[in-house]
């Protein structure tokens, strides 16, 4: 495959510095993309304005650069993409695939206790309301200064995707939220933004942490309804702390900068990441490429143990 519109991507949320788990996923996304002749693009997923910051995005880009994970073209920021999300909503609306949802989290929790609702799925409370009922619920929300969410009126119950590591994966398709409700400010939902942006950036290979595996069927279904091609996925194992929990900032020195303060250079961090993937300790992602074989990446989570700071003697 020649370098073309085919692309892979890394799509971090800029809520803080990337930790070694994020960096390992980014390295894998880069290796998968470059190893298959794809472009590698970067997208800053900053639709969550409360948790995102421009400063965090800048630092994330710098850290990826420091590891040698260069991307093609300009970085795409989701905060610039609101008109595209509006357009996607219009498409769904025209096709009768949208409905307003007036439920609070509590309403959903309570209704979801009904035995026929699979865990985590929307119980469908607002899907088939009549116009009068809708007007009443809308009015009640408005009195509290709130606007309804918008949900996809899914026409399928299940959808399948192809994953390079997991094979054929089928999963439930929910009436996912495509625009959040709340205090009135437009609040785009991750599921819509990710699908619209992957299509816009020509992404036909999605590599990300395997905590998102079960989001893939619903996202691929949404892509289908919007007339977008369905990407191939590779959901890669996460990095865990020594207690077996997903690595987090509180687990000590886990970011490139924190490790830097302990005397570890980006090159040494890259060696560690390479080693965790069964690859030789090369000094750049490019040098790792000839050794990368997707079929041989470890399927188990990688347990992160903070390396002893230089000069500290081991007991
Ligand atoms: N922005 C998401 C995250 O940082 C990743 C979403 C995706 O790769 O689809 O967890």
Tab-separated table of C-alpha atoms and ligand atoms in Angstrom:
chain	number	residue	atom	x	y	z
A	1	UNK	CA	0.000	0.000	0.000
A	2	UNK	CA	1.477	3.374	-0.937
A	3	UNK	CA	1.390	6.379	1.352
A	4	UNK	CA	-2.023	7.721	0.513
A	5	UNK	CA	-5.266	8.647	2.179
A	6	UNK	CA	-4.954	5.448	4.236
A	7	UNK	CA	-4.111	6.552	7.733
A	8	UNK	CA	-3.718	5.436	11.306
A	9	UNK	CA	-3.925	7.793	14.236
A	10	UNK	CA	-3.303	8.637	17.819
A	11	UNK	CA	-6.069	10.626	19.475
A	12	UNK	CA	-5.245	11.680	23.038
A	13	UNK	CA	-7.519	13.693	25.306
A	14	UNK	CA	-5.497	16.677	26.571
A	15	UNK	CA	-6.270	16.435	30.266
A	16	UNK	CA	-2.676	16.082	31.462
A	17	UNK	CA	0.706	14.670	30.483
A	18	UNK	CA	0.756	11.296	28.710
A	19	UNK	CA	1.938	8.437	30.902
A	20	UNK	CA	3.910	5.394	29.772
A	21	UNK	CA	0.651	3.536	29.060
A	22	UNK	CA	-0.504	6.277	26.696
A	23	UNK	CA	2.957	6.503	25.144
A	24	UNK	CA	3.073	2.760	24.539
A	25	UNK	CA	-0.306	2.901	22.779
A	26	UNK	CA	0.948	5.858	20.711
A	27	UNK	CA	4.081	3.907	19.757
A	28	UNK	CA	1.945	0.935	18.732
A	29	UNK	CA	-0.397	3.158	16.698
A	30	UNK	CA	2.653	4.616	14.937
A	31	UNK	CA	4.175	1.163	14.273
A	32	UNK	CA	0.888	-0.283	13.005
A	33	UNK	CA	0.368	2.716	10.692
A	34	UNK	CA	3.911	3.002	9.355
A	35	UNK	CA	4.331	-0.768	9.201
A	36	UNK	CA	1.363	-0.956	6.825
A	37	UNK	CA	2.377	2.039	4.679
A	38	UNK	CA	-0.195	4.333	6.200
A	39	UNK	CA	0.049	7.962	7.143
A	40	UNK	CA	0.068	8.624	10.867
A	41	UNK	CA	-2.092	11.499	12.009
A	42	UNK	CA	-2.632	13.134	15.359
A	43	UNK	CA	-5.929	14.374	16.725
A	44	UNK	CA	-6.419	16.294	19.941
A	45	UNK	CA	-9.711	15.147	21.453
A	46	UNK	CA	-10.593	18.302	23.324
A	47	UNK	CA	-14.392	18.359	23.077
A	48	UNK	CA	-14.571	18.045	26.851
A	49	UNK	CA	-13.807	21.682	27.525
A	50	UNK	CA	-13.896	21.226	31.309
A	51	UNK	CA	-11.072	18.700	31.321
A	52	UNK	CA	-9.029	19.798	28.297
A	53	UNK	CA	-6.364	22.458	28.104
A	54	UNK	CA	-4.334	23.898	25.240
A	55	UNK	CA	-1.248	23.679	27.449
A	56	UNK	CA	-1.767	19.928	28.023
A	57	UNK	CA	-2.231	19.424	24.260
A	58	UNK	CA	1.017	21.281	23.559
A	59	UNK	CA	2.920	19.192	26.102
A	60	UNK	CA	1.465	15.935	24.726
A	61	UNK	CA	2.591	16.857	21.193
A	62	UNK	CA	6.063	17.717	22.521
A	63	UNK	CA	6.338	14.390	24.340
A	64	UNK	CA	5.340	12.390	21.252
A	65	UNK	CA	7.907	14.353	19.267
A	66	UNK	CA	10.572	13.673	21.934
A	67	UNK	CA	9.993	9.929	21.465
A	68	UNK	CA	10.350	10.358	17.692
A	69	UNK	CA	6.673	9.696	16.957
A	70	UNK	CA	6.312	12.143	14.098
A	71	UNK	CA	2.918	12.651	12.524
A	72	UNK	CA	1.860	13.627	9.018
A	73	UNK	CA	0.106	16.907	8.310
A	74	UNK	CA	-1.344	19.337	10.798
A	75	UNK	CA	-2.735	18.236	14.152
A	76	UNK	CA	-6.543	18.175	14.099
A	77	UNK	CA	-8.269	19.797	17.084
A	78	UNK	CA	-11.815	18.732	17.825
A	79	UNK	CA	-12.666	22.239	19.027
A	80	UNK	CA	-12.378	23.302	15.356
A	81	UNK	CA	-14.756	20.605	14.186
A	82	UNK	CA	-18.112	21.661	15.624
A	83	UNK	CA	-19.610	22.558	12.195
A	84	UNK	CA	-18.760	19.034	10.978
A	85	UNK	CA	-20.529	17.514	13.990
A	86	UNK	CA	-23.584	19.716	13.256
A	87	UNK	CA	-23.560	18.439	9.698
A	88	UNK	CA	-23.472	14.826	10.888
A	89	UNK	CA	-26.417	15.538	13.200
A	90	UNK	CA	-28.322	16.969	10.228
A	91	UNK	CA	-27.692	13.777	8.277
A	92	UNK	CA	-28.998	11.651	11.146
A	93	UNK	CA	-31.967	13.986	11.679
A	94	UNK	CA	-32.954	13.873	7.997
A	95	UNK	CA	-32.869	10.094	8.147
A	96	UNK	CA	-35.086	9.948	11.247
A	97	UNK	CA	-32.211	8.541	13.319
A	98	UNK	CA	-32.194	11.078	16.162
A	99	UNK	CA	-34.338	11.582	19.190
A	100	UNK	CA	-34.259	13.805	22.239
A	101	UNK	CA	-33.556	12.207	25.587
A	102	UNK	CA	-34.688	13.902	28.778
A	103	UNK	CA	-33.321	11.335	31.221
A	104	UNK	CA	-31.030	12.253	34.064
A	105	UNK	CA	-28.271	9.833	35.060
A	106	UNK	CA	-30.488	8.752	37.935
A	107	UNK	CA	-33.467	8.077	35.635
A	108	UNK	CA	-31.245	5.828	33.521
A	109	UNK	CA	-29.796	4.039	36.531
A	110	UNK	CA	-33.234	3.311	37.878
A	111	UNK	CA	-34.800	2.258	34.571
A	112	UNK	CA	-31.754	0.136	33.745
A	113	UNK	CA	-32.549	-2.113	36.702
A	114	UNK	CA	-35.341	-3.575	34.581
A	115	UNK	CA	-34.396	-7.189	33.793
A	116	UNK	CA	-34.521	-6.812	29.995
A	117	UNK	CA	-31.882	-4.052	29.820
A	118	UNK	CA	-28.331	-5.348	29.336
A	119	UNK	CA	-25.900	-3.661	31.764
A	120	UNK	CA	-24.636	-0.289	30.570
A	121	UNK	CA	-27.222	0.056	27.799
A	122	UNK	CA	-29.765	2.851	27.535
A	123	UNK	CA	-33.137	1.390	28.564
A	124	UNK	CA	-34.962	3.248	25.752
A	125	UNK	CA	-37.131	5.414	28.030
A	126	UNK	CA	-37.363	8.364	25.584
A	127	UNK	CA	-37.179	6.457	22.303
A	128	UNK	CA	-40.876	6.176	21.591
A	129	UNK	CA	-42.438	9.101	23.453
A	130	UNK	CA	-45.319	10.908	21.765
A	131	UNK	CA	-45.081	14.598	20.807
A	132	UNK	CA	-47.147	15.794	23.745
A	133	UNK	CA	-45.067	13.923	26.255
A	134	UNK	CA	-41.903	15.280	24.620
A	135	UNK	CA	-43.150	18.863	24.772
A	136	UNK	CA	-43.926	18.427	28.470
A	137	UNK	CA	-40.535	16.921	29.303
A	138	UNK	CA	-38.741	19.568	27.232
A	139	UNK	CA	-40.620	22.286	29.108
A	140	UNK	CA	-39.693	20.780	32.468
A	141	UNK	CA	-36.022	20.633	31.530
A	142	UNK	CA	-36.108	24.193	30.216
A	143	UNK	CA	-37.541	25.402	33.536
A	144	UNK	CA	-34.384	24.045	35.142
A	145	UNK	CA	-32.226	25.803	32.560
A	146	UNK	CA	-31.363	22.552	30.806
A	147	UNK	CA	-31.553	21.169	27.270
A	148	UNK	CA	-32.196	17.544	26.255
A	149	UNK	CA	-29.502	15.187	24.991
A	150	UNK	CA	-29.726	13.737	21.482
A	151	UNK	CA	-29.516	10.001	20.935
A	152	UNK	CA	-29.061	7.803	17.915
A	153	UNK	CA	-32.177	5.810	17.050
A	154	UNK	CA	-30.196	2.637	16.317
A	155	UNK	CA	-31.712	0.304	13.725
A	156	UNK	CA	-29.504	-2.649	14.666
A	157	UNK	CA	-29.023	-4.424	17.965
A	158	UNK	CA	-25.598	-5.789	17.160
A	159	UNK	CA	-22.735	-4.885	14.859
A	160	UNK	CA	-19.430	-6.535	14.002
A	161	UNK	CA	-15.961	-5.192	13.465
A	162	UNK	CA	-12.639	-6.710	12.472
A	163	UNK	CA	-9.838	-6.348	14.968
A	164	UNK	CA	-6.274	-7.306	14.094
A	165	UNK	CA	-5.717	-8.708	17.596
A	166	UNK	CA	-9.206	-9.859	18.601
A	167	UNK	CA	-10.458	-11.092	15.220
A	168	UNK	CA	-14.166	-10.822	14.496
A	169	UNK	CA	-15.827	-8.853	17.304
A	170	UNK	CA	-19.598	-8.488	17.635
A	171	UNK	CA	-21.117	-6.231	20.205
A	172	UNK	CA	-24.324	-4.468	21.124
A	173	UNK	CA	-25.290	-1.257	19.375
A	174	UNK	CA	-26.789	1.150	21.848
A	175	UNK	CA	-28.829	4.315	21.274
A	176	UNK	CA	-25.625	6.221	22.018
A	177	UNK	CA	-25.696	9.894	22.946
A	178	UNK	CA	-24.463	12.034	20.050
A	179	UNK	CA	-24.923	15.399	21.757
A	180	UNK	CA	-25.062	15.750	25.495
A	181	UNK	CA	-27.806	17.526	27.307
A	182	UNK	CA	-27.243	19.768	30.268
A	183	UNK	CA	-26.901	23.424	30.976
A	184	UNK	CA	-27.470	24.595	27.415
A	185	UNK	CA	-23.958	24.991	26.021
A	186	UNK	CA	-23.452	22.656	23.044
A	187	UNK	CA	-21.665	19.610	24.391
A	188	UNK	CA	-20.610	17.081	21.740
A	189	UNK	CA	-20.380	13.422	22.576
A	190	UNK	CA	-17.217	11.374	22.091
A	191	UNK	CA	-18.934	8.683	20.010
A	192	UNK	CA	-20.073	11.144	17.352
A	193	UNK	CA	-16.852	13.169	17.256
A	194	UNK	CA	-14.587	10.127	16.966
A	195	UNK	CA	-16.576	8.676	14.062
A	196	UNK	CA	-16.866	11.959	12.144
A	197	UNK	CA	-13.193	12.798	12.619
A	198	UNK	CA	-11.844	9.346	11.777
A	199	UNK	CA	-13.722	9.543	8.469
A	200	UNK	CA	-12.571	13.121	7.800
A	201	UNK	CA	-8.926	12.235	8.424
A	202	UNK	CA	-9.074	9.190	6.131
A	203	UNK	CA	-8.420	6.853	9.063
A	204	UNK	CA	-8.960	3.253	8.064
A	205	UNK	CA	-6.971	1.749	10.946
A	206	UNK	CA	-7.843	2.560	14.555
A	207	UNK	CA	-5.256	1.475	17.129
A	208	UNK	CA	-6.102	2.256	20.759
A	209	UNK	CA	-6.324	0.740	24.237
A	210	UNK	CA	-8.423	-2.383	24.614
A	211	UNK	CA	-10.616	-0.663	27.206
A	212	UNK	CA	-12.391	0.766	24.125
A	213	UNK	CA	-12.926	-2.595	22.403
A	214	UNK	CA	-16.623	-2.752	23.203
A	215	UNK	CA	-17.213	0.804	21.935
A	216	UNK	CA	-16.076	-0.255	18.469
A	217	UNK	CA	-19.282	-2.000	17.274
A	218	UNK	CA	-21.484	1.008	18.147
A	219	UNK	CA	-18.991	3.422	16.570
A	220	UNK	CA	-18.687	1.329	13.411
A	221	UNK	CA	-22.475	1.171	13.217
A	222	UNK	CA	-22.715	4.959	13.552
A	223	UNK	CA	-20.109	5.304	10.778
A	224	UNK	CA	-22.271	3.049	8.620
A	225	UNK	CA	-25.364	5.192	9.209
A	226	UNK	CA	-23.393	8.311	8.309
A	227	UNK	CA	-22.192	6.701	5.083
A	228	UNK	CA	-18.551	6.434	6.178
A	229	UNK	CA	-16.278	3.455	5.552
A	230	UNK	CA	-15.675	1.177	8.504
A	231	UNK	CA	-12.083	1.143	9.795
A	232	UNK	CA	-10.106	-1.918	10.856
A	233	UNK	CA	-9.267	-1.913	14.537
A	234	UNK	CA	-6.401	-3.053	16.742
A	235	UNK	CA	-7.236	-2.812	20.425
A	236	UNK	CA	-3.967	-3.170	22.283
A	237	UNK	CA	-3.352	-4.304	25.876
A	238	UNK	CA	-3.254	-1.635	28.535
A	239	UNK	CA	-0.481	-0.911	30.970
A	240	UNK	CA	-1.303	-1.763	34.579
A	241	UNK	CA	0.255	-0.820	37.898
A	242	UNK	CA	1.684	-3.382	40.279
A	243	UNK	CA	-1.745	-3.899	41.871
A	244	UNK	CA	-3.138	-4.861	38.482
A	245	UNK	CA	-5.097	-1.627	38.056
A	246	UNK	CA	-4.963	0.590	35.028
A	247	UNK	CA	-1.898	2.835	35.236
A	248	UNK	CA	-2.668	6.377	36.424
A	249	UNK	CA	-0.788	9.545	37.270
A	250	UNK	CA	-0.944	8.689	40.971
A	251	UNK	CA	1.274	5.649	40.354
A	252	UNK	CA	4.453	7.669	40.840
A	253	UNK	CA	6.807	8.748	38.064
A	254	UNK	CA	4.897	7.673	34.982
A	255	UNK	CA	5.166	10.549	32.508
A	256	UNK	CA	8.081	11.313	30.230
A	257	UNK	CA	8.846	14.475	32.184
A	258	UNK	CA	8.675	12.753	35.576
A	259	UNK	CA	10.937	9.999	34.317
A	260	UNK	CA	13.199	12.709	32.888
A	261	UNK	CA	13.477	14.250	36.351
A	262	UNK	CA	14.617	10.851	37.583
A	263	UNK	CA	17.376	10.881	35.001
A	264	UNK	CA	15.761	8.762	32.289
A	265	UNK	CA	16.019	10.173	28.777
A	266	UNK	CA	13.261	9.826	26.145
A	267	UNK	CA	15.577	7.406	24.333
A	268	UNK	CA	15.720	5.190	27.421
A	269	UNK	CA	11.935	5.355	27.802
A	270	UNK	CA	11.647	4.260	24.171
A	271	UNK	CA	13.977	1.323	24.957
A	272	UNK	CA	11.698	0.308	27.835
A	273	UNK	CA	8.582	0.546	25.686
A	274	UNK	CA	10.260	-1.444	22.915
A	275	UNK	CA	11.336	-4.102	25.387
A	276	UNK	CA	7.763	-4.349	26.712
A	277	UNK	CA	6.690	-5.174	23.163
A	278	UNK	CA	9.368	-7.816	22.669
A	279	UNK	CA	11.352	-5.488	20.388
A	280	UNK	CA	15.079	-4.694	20.538
A	281	UNK	CA	16.170	-1.471	22.287
A	282	UNK	CA	16.497	0.800	19.247
A	283	UNK	CA	16.963	4.546	19.402
A	284	UNK	CA	14.037	5.603	17.245
A	285	UNK	CA	10.622	4.324	16.187
A	286	UNK	CA	11.961	4.141	12.614
A	287	UNK	CA	14.660	1.721	13.734
A	288	UNK	CA	12.009	-0.449	15.439
A	289	UNK	CA	9.917	-0.734	12.319
A	290	UNK	CA	11.783	-3.624	10.623
A	291	UNK	CA	11.366	-5.659	13.835
A	292	UNK	CA	7.659	-4.962	14.314
A	293	UNK	CA	5.253	-7.794	13.641
A	294	UNK	CA	1.625	-7.204	14.753
A	295	UNK	CA	1.146	-10.962	15.180
A	296	UNK	CA	3.864	-11.027	17.840
A	297	UNK	CA	2.900	-8.219	20.155
A	298	UNK	CA	2.227	-9.441	23.708
A	299	UNK	CA	-1.481	-9.984	24.395
A	300	UNK	CA	-1.158	-9.597	28.139
A	301	UNK	CA	-1.229	-6.208	29.855
A	302	UNK	CA	2.210	-4.808	30.637
A	303	UNK	CA	2.843	-4.279	34.340
A	304	UNK	CA	4.670	-1.033	34.955
A	305	UNK	CA	7.281	-1.044	37.680
A	306	UNK	CA	8.936	2.310	38.208
A	307	UNK	CA	12.615	1.765	37.424
A	308	UNK	CA	14.996	2.610	40.266
A	309	UNK	CA	16.425	6.115	39.938
A	310	UNK	CA	20.079	6.086	38.815
A	311	UNK	CA	22.469	6.088	41.754
A	312	UNK	CA	19.946	4.385	44.038
A	313	UNK	CA	21.214	0.991	45.034
A	314	UNK	CA	18.904	-1.967	44.980
A	315	UNK	CA	18.518	-3.841	48.272
B	1	LIG	N1	-9.350	10.255	23.330
B	1	LIG	C1	-9.459	8.921	23.826
B	1	LIG	C2	-8.485	8.732	24.971
B	1	LIG	O1	-7.530	9.479	25.113
B	1	LIG	C3	-9.148	7.880	22.770
B	1	LIG	C4	-10.283	7.691	21.863
B	1	LIG	C5	-9.984	6.735	20.694
B	1	LIG	O2	-8.808	6.406	20.459
B	1	LIG	O3	-10.938	6.396	20.019
B	1	LIG	O4	-8.683	7.824	25.754
